[in-house]
Each structure stands twice: as structure tokens, then as C-alpha cells.
Amino acid sequence: MASHIVGYPRIGPKRELKFALESFWDGKSSAKDLQKVAADLRSSIWKQMADAEIKYIPSNTFSYYDQVLDTTAMLGAVPMRYGWTGGEIGFDTYFSMARGNVSVPAMEMTKWFDTNYHFIVPELGPDTKFTYSSHKAVSEYKEAKALGIDTVPVLIGPVSYLLLSKPAKGVEKSFSLLSLLGKVLAVYKEVIAELKATGASWIQFDEPTLVLDLDSHQLQAFTEAYTELQSSLVGLNVLIESYFADVPAETYKTITSLNCISGFGFDFVRGTKTLDLIKSGFPSGKYLFAGVVDGRNVWANDLDSSLSALKELEAIVGKDLLVVSTSCSLMHTAVDLINETKLDSEIKSWLAFAAQKVVEVNVLAKSLARGLDEGDMLITNGFFVNSNAAQDSRKSSPRVTNEEVQKAAAALKGSDHRRATAVSARLDAQQKKLNLPILPTTTTGSFPQTLDLRRVRREYKANKISEDDYVDAIKEEINKVVKLQEELDIDVLVHGEPERNDMVEYFGEQLSGFAFTGNGWVQSYGSRCVKPPIIYGDVSRPKAMTVFWSSMAQSMTSRPMKAMLTGPVTILNWSFVRNDQPRSETCYQIALAIRKEVENLEAAGIQIIQIDEAALREGLPLRKSEQAYYLDWAVRSFRITNCRVKDATQIHTHMCYSNFNDIIHSIIDMDADVITLENSRSDEKLLSVFREGVKYRAGIGPGVYDIHSPRIPSTEEIVDRINKMLAVLKADILWVNPDCGLKTRKYAEVKPALANMVSAAKLLRKELASTN
């Protein structure tokens, strides 16, 4: 029985890629140094899979930033503003598209389906010229081959690439991106020809948009694309890989009818209904790549359950045509559990990271094989014994269940959890206390995380400095951030979050039911890595989490100080979540814990409390039929956190790097007093919903500049952005703020950018005053 891995984490077990990228961007190392780190990581990954006897090992899943940007480079689809003149695309152009540079902004960044991974959105139009401009897929195949490892080159499929793109600036929004299919396929043919010439026998096309609700025109594009590629694919085995959800029935029928495709990969973890489609008919002689090992979560596979499902599939497609696989790329999980030397041993026994999931795939494949020798049989049986023990341990462990928490969550049902007063009346009550100017300025939370600050936190965790020394150091940093904001004349201040490495990790560490890893890093985009907490049991808040720091910060200034919390939906979506109860139940438990914190902050005299829900849109199910249910419990969870505060307490929330337009009514239903949203990097796409007539009556702050780029916006540029907002939003509800938090930037970038932001707000206040 054969085995396959869809993709693998590329950051390295100790974030080697992150540090190499940042060193290169800071000018401390050369391109050759970066390439060497990348080559070592790739070599290690391929050898690891080869040692685990994986038959179909992927290549070209490594990326310096993201795989969609790699495809843009392959196609030579570089927007004109980057000044690329042709030839093989180098780091300068590549990273300018990803991050911007001193003269031009970056391309839009958004979430990869319903994950916390981000991709750079291609900008295309009728005049886009496509040329084969990055030979990365071929060079990585050759690189693996030189190591004696034959791999399966992986490409983002041509149809998904176009469906994930957007019309370039100046191109009509109604422009059909699929009209570019013929031009794009011409480059794909060149890539395929070169891969064939180098000896590739398989090629994997990732077509994740197959799980979406596609119309007939979009479905027809898949038929047209692979029919057009058919002659080029002669002599190759071709795998179409889908993931993250069920494939709709009509889509299944379309793709399984394609003659040039040798195998189909399906997600059987999040796509449980796909099994019914396969039972109703699967094309004879085709391979089925069965994604039964979860690539999105960290729980050890229930090997008995997976083996039962595989045997059912084997009876349909045949022993020789069934391939055991992961549900999706393993890049969405942590790298290797072996690095977790301090994790609780019982909880550790319940887990599997990417390296362990590769082994699980191999064990399942061997279990289905016939004629194993006695040694392999003993080893395989040992894995099953351990798997059953881990499953039983999780089910019976007393640390998983808290009856008091479950009763409190159950009691939430039957209430809408809304604040008693309408938002307009609340805003009036808040303004009487806050006395803010028109177009109030603020930031969305974090300030730069300096090396000294990171060192202090690290030393405190390692018990190398006392708690008093730690508090003094954080207090000094908060004071510096407060003074800077006062000097810049920002209206509503933040404390800068110097005590937090990560907005989810910080809260999870103080909530029960969470476990934390030492090296469980997952790539979010480029060099940005997060370490998601693991929710293994019922969630509660033993003690206050932020009141001390927020009260300290407020005591340093007479201006309003925002307390900063992470909302329940974002904590949920940015964690590895227990899979033994509905996600909604876990979210309600987190909401109750955050509500206690909100009420403690209010009692401590904090007048503005921000409850970030950056990931609310991210968790939206990919299929429309499932979205209303999710939005109902997600929005309700947010309202639970703050439904009991006084009218004069102002509740903010923040969202970023997703498409909010299609959930704007759910955002309104959250009933926050003020919402700040990413806006500038996505070309002010958010504003279009207001142009179309959506009425927003609460406070709103669409971001006025992109914080993920080192570029400093001018005052004039920010004035122009605010004027666009004033064209569709009333001045008395508009706030002025950056797109997102500032932790990834340097103070040399933050200070002038915020100064220009405040100057822009003041200029427009004068203009507004003169017209009234």
C-alpha cells in the first residue's frame, strides 16, 4: 500500500527559515546564506519522508513567502509598479511584491481559505503578460533527485490560481479572471515539459477551490484547463489534490470525468461526506489519495478508526489504487513533537505533529499491505496499541472535564446576550465621558517588540530574573509607549502589550484547559510564525489576566487607555482545538472566561476595552450552507463577553486580513461600539459595501496604512485614504488608525508613520470645522 504527503512545514523545527529571512531583510546576511538555509531545510524534509518510506514525496512545497506568490513568479505576473523588466525573478522583486519597499506598497495579503495562513493575492487584468519567469519547481525537483529522492512536484492548479486572484487596480471589477486561462496554460505547458524532461513521473496540481460552491462557468474552467493540458501531460501521472472540506457532488462528477487525471486527493477529515460520493461511483483504474491523517490539528490519529475507513475505500477502488495520505499540507501543524521536552507527558501522548503524522501515514499504509515480515508486523501492531491507549486516556482523563464550566455554558442557551441599549445611545453616553475630537486617533494594540523586550520575557520565563525585576522592566516599556503616544498626540492610547509574545498564547497561558508547547511553531506568512495553544479540556479563568497592566498604564496618563483582550472566536480559531466536542461549545466556554475579564476591567475603571476578533471571518465555513450556523454562534460568543457592561463603557473590536464584505451584516450584529478593520492593503475593498448602501451606525476605523510593510506612508496619502472613507461614512463615527498591530515593525518606521497619521487627522478636522 502506497503513502503520500500533501505538503510539509518549511519553517524548520526551530524556525530556521524565519531567522534566515529576517537576517537577509535586515542586510545582515547574503542571498547565498538564505538559499543555503533553505536548501538544508528542504534536504532534511525529503530525507525524513524517505526514511519513513513515503512513496509520493512532494517537492516545490517549500516557499520563501507563500506558494501563491511563487506561482505569480512562475507566471511572470508581476504588477508594473515593481519595475520588473523580465528574466528570472529574483529576491528583490519577489520580496517587494510580498512586503513592499520604500517607494511602492505590497500586494494584498489575505487568509488561505479558513486557515490562519496568509497568501499574496495576484493582481491580474487583460493586459497582464504571462511568461515563464521562475524555474523553482524544476530546480527543486532536480535538487531532490540529486539526493537520490524522486519527488512529486506540486503546483497550484491553474484554475484555483485564477479564482484566488483579483482584478488589478484600474481594471473593471467585473473583469473575468478566467478569461486569462488560455494565457496561463501556455506557461503551465512549459513547466510541465521541463519537468517531464528532467524525469518527473508524477505531478500534483493543488486545486483547493474545488471545495467551494462553484458555478457552472467556474466548473467548466476545470474541464477546459485539463483538456487543454492533456497532450502536454502524456507520459505523466497526474494528481488533483483538494482539501479543507467536502467536494460538492457536481464538482466531484466534473473532476472525476477528466481523462488525463491519474488520481484524486480528498480530505476525509473535514470532508466526511465525500465518502458517500465515492460509494456512488469512482472512476475505474484511477488512484484515490485518501486524506485520513489530519493536517490541520495536532491530535494523534485514531488508527483503528482510520484503518476501518481505509478498508471501506479499498473495497471500492482496489488495493493497488488506494494511497494513504494527509488531509492537507502539514504546514498547518507544528513540526516535530520530539522537541517538546517540557510538555506534560499525558497530554504529549495524545498528540502528533508533522513528523509524527508522516509516521502515522506510513503505519496505516503498512497495515493495509499484505505480506509484512514479522518485524514490521510487530512494529505496526505496537503503534496501534499506543494509539488505542492514547484515545482511551483522553476520554477518561479528569483534566479534560469541568462540570461547573459545562453547566455555565449550557445555561447560556436561550438568551441573545445583547446589551440593553442601542449603540447610538451608548455612543452618546461614552462621548460625554471620553470627550474625544472628531476623527479620533488610536492604534489597534501592540507596539514594536524589541530584542531587549523579548530578552526580558525570555529571562523571566527561565527564572533568570525576579518577578519584581520583570514588572519594573515591563512598566518602563509601558511608560515609554505611553509617553510616545502622548508626544504624537494620539487620542486613545494603548499600553503596547510588552508583556505578550502572542495575542492568543498570552491568554491561553492564563486559562485552564490549555497546554503550551516550547517549539510548536506554525507559519502564518513569510517570517511570521505563531505558536498556537492546544485546547485539550474545558476552559475557565482562574484569575484576572490583564487588569494589573491596564490599570498601571491608565495611571500613567489622563488620556483614555484601551485595555486589550483577544476575543473567544479568535482564541478558538488560532488554537489547536479539542475534537471531542463541537467547536461552538468550546467557544462559549472561552467567552465566559473573557466576560469575567471584561467585567473586572470595567470595575477597575477602564473606560475602553478592545476585544479583538481578528479571526472571526477566518473561521467561516467554505460551504455557504454551513455559514449561517457558524456566524450565529461566533457572533453570539462575542456578545457574551460584553453584554453586561455599562452604556458608558466603550467596547471596541478589531479584524484584519480577510474579506469582510460578505459578512458585514454579521459584523454589525456583533454590536460593538467601535470596530477597526484592515483596509489599506486590500485597496480599500471594505469601503465598497458602504458605497452599495450598507448603513453602519457604530464607530468604525478602516485602517489608513499597511503595517506589514516597512514603507512609511505620507500625510497626503493618509489624507487621501480618509477622504475616501468620508465619502461613504459619517465623520462622527469615523476613527483613524493603522490596519493592524505594530509589533512586527521597528520604532524607526512606527514613529513617522503614526506622526503622519495624526497630522492627517488634524488637517481634516480643520477642513471639517471650516465647512460646518
mmCIF file of N, CA and C in Angstrom, residues 142-248:
data_model
loop_
_atom_site.group_PDB
_atom_site.id
_atom_site.type_symbol
_atom_site.label_atom_id
_atom_site.label_comp_id
_atom_site.label_asym_id
_atom_site.label_seq_id
_atom_site.Cartn_x
_atom_site.Cartn_y
_atom_site.Cartn_z
ATOM 1 N N LYS A 142 15.003 18.726 -9.294
ATOM 2 C CA LYS A 142 16.385 18.285 -9.575
ATOM 3 C C LYS A 142 17.201 18.175 -8.287
ATOM 4 N N GLU A 143 16.982 19.095 -7.397
ATOM 5 C CA GLU A 143 17.706 19.109 -6.117
ATOM 6 C C GLU A 143 17.432 17.835 -5.329
ATOM 7 N N ALA A 144 16.162 17.425 -5.282
ATOM 8 C CA ALA A 144 15.809 16.198 -4.570
ATOM 9 C C ALA A 144 16.359 14.978 -5.297
ATOM 10 N N LYS A 145 16.296 15.022 -6.610
ATOM 11 C CA LYS A 145 16.777 13.893 -7.407
ATOM 12 C C LYS A 145 18.272 13.666 -7.192
ATOM 13 N N ALA A 146 19.019 14.764 -7.020
ATOM 14 C CA ALA A 146 20.461 14.661 -6.765
ATOM 15 C C ALA A 146 20.741 13.980 -5.429
ATOM 16 N N LEU A 147 19.764 14.012 -4.522
ATOM 17 C CA LEU A 147 19.887 13.335 -3.229
ATOM 18 C C LEU A 147 19.429 11.885 -3.310
ATOM 19 N N GLY A 148 19.009 11.480 -4.508
ATOM 20 C CA GLY A 148 18.515 10.121 -4.689
ATOM 21 C C GLY A 148 17.061 9.952 -4.330
ATOM 22 N N ILE A 149 16.316 11.061 -4.278
ATOM 23 C CA ILE A 149 14.898 11.020 -3.886
ATOM 24 C C ILE A 149 14.044 11.509 -5.050
ATOM 25 N N ASP A 150 13.175 10.638 -5.541
ATOM 26 C CA ASP A 150 12.257 11.019 -6.614
ATOM 27 C C ASP A 150 11.004 11.614 -5.980
ATOM 28 N N THR A 151 10.656 12.814 -6.357
ATOM 29 C CA THR A 151 9.550 13.529 -5.719
ATOM 30 C C THR A 151 8.413 13.777 -6.693
ATOM 31 N N VAL A 152 7.317 14.254 -6.125
ATOM 32 C CA VAL A 152 6.154 14.673 -6.904
ATOM 33 C C VAL A 152 6.126 16.202 -6.889
ATOM 34 N N PRO A 153 6.493 16.858 -7.978
ATOM 35 C CA PRO A 153 6.421 18.333 -7.995
ATOM 36 C C PRO A 153 4.976 18.800 -7.804
ATOM 37 N N VAL A 154 4.809 19.811 -6.964
ATOM 38 C CA VAL A 154 3.479 20.322 -6.639
ATOM 39 C C VAL A 154 3.331 21.729 -7.211
ATOM 40 N N LEU A 155 2.240 21.944 -7.947
ATOM 41 C CA LEU A 155 1.924 23.266 -8.482
ATOM 42 C C LEU A 155 0.530 23.671 -8.025
ATOM 43 N N ILE A 156 0.341 24.956 -7.705
ATOM 44 C CA ILE A 156 -1.022 25.472 -7.550
ATOM 45 C C ILE A 156 -1.695 25.327 -8.913
ATOM 46 N N GLY A 157 -2.855 24.694 -8.943
ATOM 47 C CA GLY A 157 -3.536 24.460 -10.207
ATOM 48 C C GLY A 157 -3.923 25.753 -10.898
ATOM 49 N N PRO A 158 -3.983 25.755 -12.226
ATOM 50 C CA PRO A 158 -4.246 26.986 -12.974
ATOM 51 C C PRO A 158 -5.604 27.612 -12.684
ATOM 52 N N VAL A 159 -6.619 26.788 -12.465
ATOM 53 C CA VAL A 159 -7.952 27.352 -12.225
ATOM 54 C C VAL A 159 -8.031 27.964 -10.833
ATOM 55 N N SER A 160 -7.520 27.261 -9.829
ATOM 56 C CA SER A 160 -7.521 27.829 -8.471
ATOM 57 C C SER A 160 -6.702 29.113 -8.420
ATOM 58 N N TYR A 161 -5.572 29.149 -9.136
ATOM 59 C CA TYR A 161 -4.758 30.366 -9.154
ATOM 60 C C TYR A 161 -5.589 31.550 -9.633
ATOM 61 N N LEU A 162 -6.335 31.367 -10.714
ATOM 62 C CA LEU A 162 -7.139 32.476 -11.247
ATOM 63 C C LEU A 162 -8.301 32.817 -10.327
ATOM 64 N N LEU A 163 -8.930 31.811 -9.732
ATOM 65 C CA LEU A 163 -10.062 32.077 -8.846
ATOM 66 C C LEU A 163 -9.628 32.756 -7.546
ATOM 67 N N LEU A 164 -8.356 32.601 -7.171
ATOM 68 C CA LEU A 164 -7.846 33.251 -5.966
ATOM 69 C C LEU A 164 -7.271 34.642 -6.256
ATOM 70 N N SER A 165 -7.272 35.042 -7.519
ATOM 71 C CA SER A 165 -6.720 36.342 -7.920
ATOM 72 C C SER A 165 -7.782 37.426 -7.841
ATOM 73 N N LYS A 166 -7.373 38.651 -8.106
ATOM 74 C CA LYS A 166 -8.323 39.769 -8.154
ATOM 75 C C LYS A 166 -7.964 40.666 -9.333
ATOM 76 N N PRO A 167 -8.943 41.424 -9.852
ATOM 77 C CA PRO A 167 -8.621 42.382 -10.914
ATOM 78 C C PRO A 167 -7.639 43.431 -10.398
ATOM 79 N N ALA A 168 -6.630 43.723 -11.186
ATOM 80 C CA ALA A 168 -5.629 44.725 -10.802
ATOM 81 C C ALA A 168 -6.273 46.101 -10.701
ATOM 82 N N LYS A 169 -5.582 47.007 -10.027
ATOM 83 C CA LYS A 169 -6.083 48.366 -9.874
ATOM 84 C C LYS A 169 -6.293 48.989 -11.259
ATOM 85 N N GLY A 170 -7.455 49.594 -11.442
ATOM 86 C CA GLY A 170 -7.773 50.199 -12.731
ATOM 87 C C GLY A 170 -8.518 49.280 -13.668
ATOM 88 N N VAL A 171 -8.593 47.990 -13.324
ATOM 89 C CA VAL A 171 -9.336 47.019 -14.136
ATOM 90 C C VAL A 171 -10.755 46.912 -13.577
ATOM 91 N N GLU A 172 -11.723 46.827 -14.449
ATOM 92 C CA GLU A 172 -13.115 46.707 -14.023
ATOM 93 C C GLU A 172 -13.287 45.509 -13.073
ATOM 94 N N LYS A 173 -14.039 45.722 -12.002
ATOM 95 C CA LYS A 173 -14.246 44.651 -11.031
ATOM 96 C C LYS A 173 -14.981 43.475 -11.657
ATOM 97 N N SER A 174 -15.717 43.744 -12.749
ATOM 98 C CA SER A 174 -16.468 42.685 -13.414
ATOM 99 C C SER A 174 -15.600 41.858 -14.372
ATOM 100 N N PHE A 175 -14.325 42.233 -14.502
ATOM 101 C CA PHE A 175 -13.442 41.522 -15.419
ATOM 102 C C PHE A 175 -13.366 40.041 -15.048
ATOM 103 N N SER A 176 -13.521 39.176 -16.038
ATOM 104 C CA SER A 176 -13.482 37.731 -15.813
ATOM 105 C C SER A 176 -12.033 37.253 -15.764
ATOM 106 N N LEU A 177 -11.589 36.881 -14.587
ATOM 107 C CA LEU A 177 -10.222 36.388 -14.424
ATOM 108 C C LEU A 177 -10.024 35.072 -15.181
ATOM 109 N N LEU A 178 -11.093 34.299 -15.302
ATOM 110 C CA LEU A 178 -10.983 33.027 -16.016
ATOM 111 C C LEU A 178 -10.765 33.226 -17.518
ATOM 112 N N SER A 179 -10.994 34.456 -18.000
ATOM 113 C CA SER A 179 -10.723 34.720 -19.416
ATOM 114 C C SER A 179 -9.220 34.648 -19.714
ATOM 115 N N LEU A 180 -8.402 34.653 -18.662
ATOM 116 C CA LEU A 180 -6.947 34.576 -18.824
ATOM 117 C C LEU A 180 -6.439 33.138 -18.847
ATOM 118 N N LEU A 181 -7.345 32.180 -18.761
ATOM 119 C CA LEU A 181 -6.940 30.781 -18.615
ATOM 120 C C LEU A 181 -6.008 30.331 -19.735
ATOM 121 N N GLY A 182 -6.338 30.650 -20.972
ATOM 122 C CA GLY A 182 -5.501 30.224 -22.095
ATOM 123 C C GLY A 182 -4.081 30.735 -21.985
ATOM 124 N N LYS A 183 -3.914 32.006 -21.588
ATOM 125 C CA LYS A 183 -2.585 32.593 -21.457
ATOM 126 C C LYS A 183 -1.789 31.924 -20.329
ATOM 127 N N VAL A 184 -2.481 31.635 -19.228
ATOM 128 C CA VAL A 184 -1.826 30.999 -18.090
ATOM 129 C C VAL A 184 -1.400 29.574 -18.450
ATOM 130 N N LEU A 185 -2.261 28.854 -19.157
ATOM 131 C CA LEU A 185 -1.956 27.471 -19.510
ATOM 132 C C LEU A 185 -0.725 27.362 -20.403
ATOM 133 N N ALA A 186 -0.473 28.389 -21.205
ATOM 134 C CA ALA A 186 0.716 28.362 -22.065
ATOM 135 C C ALA A 186 1.984 28.244 -21.231
ATOM 136 N N VAL A 187 2.021 28.929 -20.067
ATOM 137 C CA VAL A 187 3.188 28.836 -19.185
ATOM 138 C C VAL A 187 3.209 27.475 -18.479
ATOM 139 N N TYR A 188 2.037 27.019 -18.022
ATOM 140 C CA TYR A 188 1.984 25.706 -17.372
ATOM 141 C C TYR A 188 2.525 24.621 -18.304
ATOM 142 N N LYS A 189 2.234 24.721 -19.589
ATOM 143 C CA LYS A 189 2.737 23.727 -20.547
ATOM 144 C C LYS A 189 4.267 23.724 -20.575
ATOM 145 N N GLU A 190 4.856 24.911 -20.488
ATOM 146 C CA GLU A 190 6.327 24.986 -20.463
ATOM 147 C C GLU A 190 6.880 24.326 -19.202
ATOM 148 N N VAL A 191 6.239 24.575 -18.091
ATOM 149 C CA VAL A 191 6.697 23.987 -16.824
ATOM 150 C C VAL A 191 6.584 22.462 -16.886
ATOM 151 N N ILE A 192 5.442 21.992 -17.360
ATOM 152 C CA ILE A 192 5.212 20.545 -17.462
ATOM 153 C C ILE A 192 6.256 19.898 -18.367
ATOM 154 N N ALA A 193 6.524 20.524 -19.501
ATOM 155 C CA ALA A 193 7.501 19.978 -20.448
ATOM 156 C C ALA A 193 8.874 19.869 -19.803
ATOM 157 N N GLU A 194 9.261 20.891 -19.031
ATOM 158 C CA GLU A 194 10.578 20.870 -18.393
ATOM 159 C C GLU A 194 10.636 19.820 -17.285
ATOM 160 N N LEU A 195 9.535 19.658 -16.546
ATOM 161 C CA LEU A 195 9.505 18.624 -15.508
ATOM 162 C C LEU A 195 9.600 17.229 -16.133
ATOM 163 N N LYS A 196 8.899 17.029 -17.232
ATOM 164 C CA LYS A 196 8.991 15.736 -17.926
ATOM 165 C C LYS A 196 10.428 15.472 -18.389
ATOM 166 N N ALA A 197 11.050 16.499 -18.911
ATOM 167 C CA ALA A 197 12.414 16.347 -19.443
ATOM 168 C C ALA A 197 13.417 15.998 -18.348
ATOM 169 N N THR A 198 13.145 16.415 -17.132
ATOM 170 C CA THR A 198 14.065 16.123 -16.023
ATOM 171 C C THR A 198 13.767 14.779 -15.372
ATOM 172 N N GLY A 199 12.695 14.101 -15.820
ATOM 173 C CA GLY A 199 12.436 12.752 -15.319
ATOM 174 C C GLY A 199 11.281 12.611 -14.363
ATOM 175 N N ALA A 200 10.502 13.665 -14.123
ATOM 176 C CA ALA A 200 9.358 13.553 -13.214
ATOM 177 C C ALA A 200 8.348 12.554 -13.781
ATOM 178 N N SER A 201 7.801 11.713 -12.910
ATOM 179 C CA SER A 201 6.807 10.734 -13.345
ATOM 180 C C SER A 201 5.407 11.081 -12.850
ATOM 181 N N TRP A 202 5.338 11.867 -11.791
ATOM 182 C CA TRP A 202 4.064 12.360 -11.242
ATOM 183 C C TRP A 202 4.134 13.879 -11.139
ATOM 184 N N ILE A 203 2.966 14.508 -11.209
ATOM 185 C CA ILE A 203 2.851 15.934 -10.922
ATOM 186 C C ILE A 203 1.550 16.147 -10.156
ATOM 187 N N GLN A 204 1.609 16.964 -9.134
ATOM 188 C CA GLN A 204 0.439 17.234 -8.279
ATOM 189 C C GLN A 204 -0.044 18.651 -8.510
ATOM 190 N N PHE A 205 -1.301 18.787 -8.902
ATOM 191 C CA PHE A 205 -1.934 20.098 -9.029
ATOM 192 C C PHE A 205 -2.834 20.305 -7.818
ATOM 193 N N ASP A 206 -2.509 21.282 -6.981
ATOM 194 C CA ASP A 206 -3.383 21.637 -5.859
ATOM 195 C C ASP A 206 -4.497 22.529 -6.384
ATOM 196 N N GLU A 207 -5.724 22.031 -6.292
ATOM 197 C CA GLU A 207 -6.902 22.804 -6.722
ATOM 198 C C GLU A 207 -7.877 22.920 -5.547
ATOM 199 N N PRO A 208 -7.480 23.675 -4.517
ATOM 200 C CA PRO A 208 -8.316 23.742 -3.311
ATOM 201 C C PRO A 208 -9.659 24.418 -3.523
ATOM 202 N N THR A 209 -9.807 25.224 -4.583
ATOM 203 C CA THR A 209 -11.105 25.878 -4.815
ATOM 204 C C THR A 209 -12.177 24.863 -5.203
ATOM 205 N N LEU A 210 -11.801 23.621 -5.448
ATOM 206 C CA LEU A 210 -12.795 22.588 -5.768
ATOM 207 C C LEU A 210 -13.783 22.357 -4.634
ATOM 208 N N VAL A 211 -13.427 22.738 -3.411
ATOM 209 C CA VAL A 211 -14.341 22.510 -2.283
ATOM 210 C C VAL A 211 -15.331 23.658 -2.101
ATOM 211 N N LEU A 212 -15.199 24.716 -2.898
ATOM 212 C CA LEU A 212 -16.098 25.865 -2.787
ATOM 213 C C LEU A 212 -17.384 25.622 -3.570
ATOM 214 N N ASP A 213 -18.357 26.506 -3.375
ATOM 215 C CA ASP A 213 -19.601 26.451 -4.143
ATOM 216 C C ASP A 213 -19.351 27.118 -5.491
ATOM 217 N N LEU A 214 -18.995 26.335 -6.482
ATOM 218 C CA LEU A 214 -18.627 26.866 -7.790
ATOM 219 C C LEU A 214 -19.837 26.913 -8.714
ATOM 220 N N ASP A 215 -19.890 27.947 -9.558
ATOM 221 C CA ASP A 215 -20.967 27.996 -10.549
ATOM 222 C C ASP A 215 -20.557 27.193 -11.786
ATOM 223 N N SER A 216 -21.461 27.061 -12.729
ATOM 224 C CA SER A 216 -21.219 26.205 -13.890
ATOM 225 C C SER A 216 -20.063 26.718 -14.741
ATOM 226 N N HIS A 217 -19.914 28.051 -14.819
ATOM 227 C CA HIS A 217 -18.818 28.641 -15.597
ATOM 228 C C HIS A 217 -17.471 28.295 -14.963
ATOM 229 N N GLN A 218 -17.403 28.363 -13.649
ATOM 230 C CA GLN A 218 -16.166 28.037 -12.948
ATOM 231 C C GLN A 218 -15.839 26.545 -13.067
ATOM 232 N N LEU A 219 -16.852 25.718 -12.942
ATOM 233 C CA LEU A 219 -16.633 24.276 -13.094
ATOM 234 C C LEU A 219 -16.160 23.937 -14.500
ATOM 235 N N GLN A 220 -16.758 24.601 -15.491
ATOM 236 C CA GLN A 220 -16.370 24.353 -16.867
ATOM 237 C C GLN A 220 -14.902 24.685 -17.092
ATOM 238 N N ALA A 221 -14.379 25.663 -16.331
ATOM 239 C CA ALA A 221 -12.977 26.062 -16.474
ATOM 240 C C ALA A 221 -12.043 24.899 -16.133
ATOM 241 N N PHE A 222 -12.415 24.071 -15.159
ATOM 242 C CA PHE A 222 -11.582 22.911 -14.829
ATOM 243 C C PHE A 222 -11.536 21.932 -16.000
ATOM 244 N N THR A 223 -12.685 21.697 -16.597
ATOM 245 C CA THR A 223 -12.724 20.799 -17.753
ATOM 246 C C THR A 223 -11.881 21.357 -18.898
ATOM 247 N N GLU A 224 -12.040 22.660 -19.162
ATOM 248 C CA GLU A 224 -11.293 23.294 -20.251
ATOM 249 C C GLU A 224 -9.792 23.255 -19.981
ATOM 250 N N ALA A 225 -9.407 23.545 -18.738
ATOM 251 C CA ALA A 225 -7.978 23.619 -18.403
ATOM 252 C C ALA A 225 -7.292 22.278 -18.596
ATOM 253 N N TYR A 226 -7.861 21.224 -18.023
ATOM 254 C CA TYR A 226 -7.165 19.939 -18.064
ATOM 255 C C TYR A 226 -7.342 19.214 -19.402
ATOM 256 N N THR A 227 -8.375 19.595 -20.143
ATOM 257 C CA THR A 227 -8.476 19.100 -21.522
ATOM 258 C C THR A 227 -7.386 19.740 -22.377
ATOM 259 N N GLU A 228 -7.159 21.043 -22.173
ATOM 260 C CA GLU A 228 -6.123 21.761 -22.908
ATOM 261 C C GLU A 228 -4.726 21.241 -22.552
ATOM 262 N N LEU A 229 -4.540 20.841 -21.292
ATOM 263 C CA LEU A 229 -3.226 20.347 -20.852
ATOM 264 C C LEU A 229 -2.996 18.876 -21.189
ATOM 265 N N GLN A 230 -4.027 18.185 -21.654
ATOM 266 C CA GLN A 230 -3.962 16.723 -21.800
ATOM 267 C C GLN A 230 -2.768 16.260 -22.624
ATOM 268 N N SER A 231 -2.556 16.872 -23.779
ATOM 269 C CA SER A 231 -1.457 16.422 -24.636
ATOM 270 C C SER A 231 -0.097 16.667 -23.969
ATOM 271 N N SER A 232 0.012 17.740 -23.204
ATOM 272 C CA SER A 232 1.266 18.036 -22.505
ATOM 273 C C SER A 232 1.528 17.053 -21.377
ATOM 274 N N LEU A 233 0.459 16.478 -20.831
ATOM 275 C CA LEU A 233 0.582 15.593 -19.667
ATOM 276 C C LEU A 233 0.790 14.132 -20.050
ATOM 277 N N VAL A 234 0.797 13.841 -21.341
ATOM 278 C CA VAL A 234 1.024 12.463 -21.777
ATOM 279 C C VAL A 234 2.386 11.979 -21.248
ATOM 280 N N GLY A 235 2.390 10.803 -20.644
ATOM 281 C CA GLY A 235 3.623 10.263 -20.077
ATOM 282 C C GLY A 235 3.806 10.591 -18.608
ATOM 283 N N LEU A 236 2.912 11.408 -18.071
ATOM 284 C CA LEU A 236 2.961 11.755 -16.646
ATOM 285 C C LEU A 236 1.738 11.201 -15.929
ATOM 286 N N ASN A 237 1.920 10.806 -14.670
ATOM 287 C CA ASN A 237 0.780 10.559 -13.794
ATOM 288 C C ASN A 237 0.398 11.884 -13.147
ATOM 289 N N VAL A 238 -0.884 12.186 -13.110
ATOM 290 C CA VAL A 238 -1.345 13.497 -12.651
ATOM 291 C C VAL A 238 -2.300 13.334 -11.475
ATOM 292 N N LEU A 239 -1.999 14.021 -10.384
ATOM 293 C CA LEU A 239 -2.843 14.028 -9.190
ATOM 294 C C LEU A 239 -3.486 15.397 -9.043
ATOM 295 N N ILE A 240 -4.812 15.423 -8.883
ATOM 296 C CA ILE A 240 -5.501 16.656 -8.488
ATOM 297 C C ILE A 240 -5.825 16.539 -7.007
ATOM 298 N N GLU A 241 -5.332 17.493 -6.239
ATOM 299 C CA GLU A 241 -5.474 17.460 -4.787
ATOM 300 C C GLU A 241 -6.434 18.555 -4.333
ATOM 301 N N SER A 242 -7.404 18.170 -3.495
ATOM 302 C CA SER A 242 -8.310 19.142 -2.871
ATOM 303 C C SER A 242 -8.246 18.947 -1.362
ATOM 304 N N TYR A 243 -8.651 19.967 -0.625
ATOM 305 C CA TYR A 243 -8.592 19.849 0.836
ATOM 306 C C TYR A 243 -9.433 20.919 1.522
ATOM 307 N N PHE A 244 -9.638 20.737 2.815
ATOM 308 C CA PHE A 244 -10.318 21.646 3.748
ATOM 309 C C PHE A 244 -11.830 21.438 3.852
ATOM 310 N N ALA A 245 -12.443 20.655 2.959
ATOM 311 C CA ALA A 245 -13.898 20.463 3.042
ATOM 312 C C ALA A 245 -14.317 19.366 2.074
ATOM 313 N N ASP A 246 -15.620 19.049 2.088
ATOM 314 C CA ASP A 246 -16.182 18.134 1.102
ATOM 315 C C ASP A 246 -16.114 18.746 -0.285
ATOM 316 N N VAL A 247 -16.019 17.895 -1.278
ATOM 317 C CA VAL A 247 -16.163 18.327 -2.664
ATOM 318 C C VAL A 247 -17.645 18.201 -3.021
ATOM 319 N N PRO A 248 -18.280 19.279 -3.509
ATOM 320 C CA PRO A 248 -19.702 19.188 -3.877
ATOM 321 C C PRO A 248 -19.942 18.123 -4.945
#
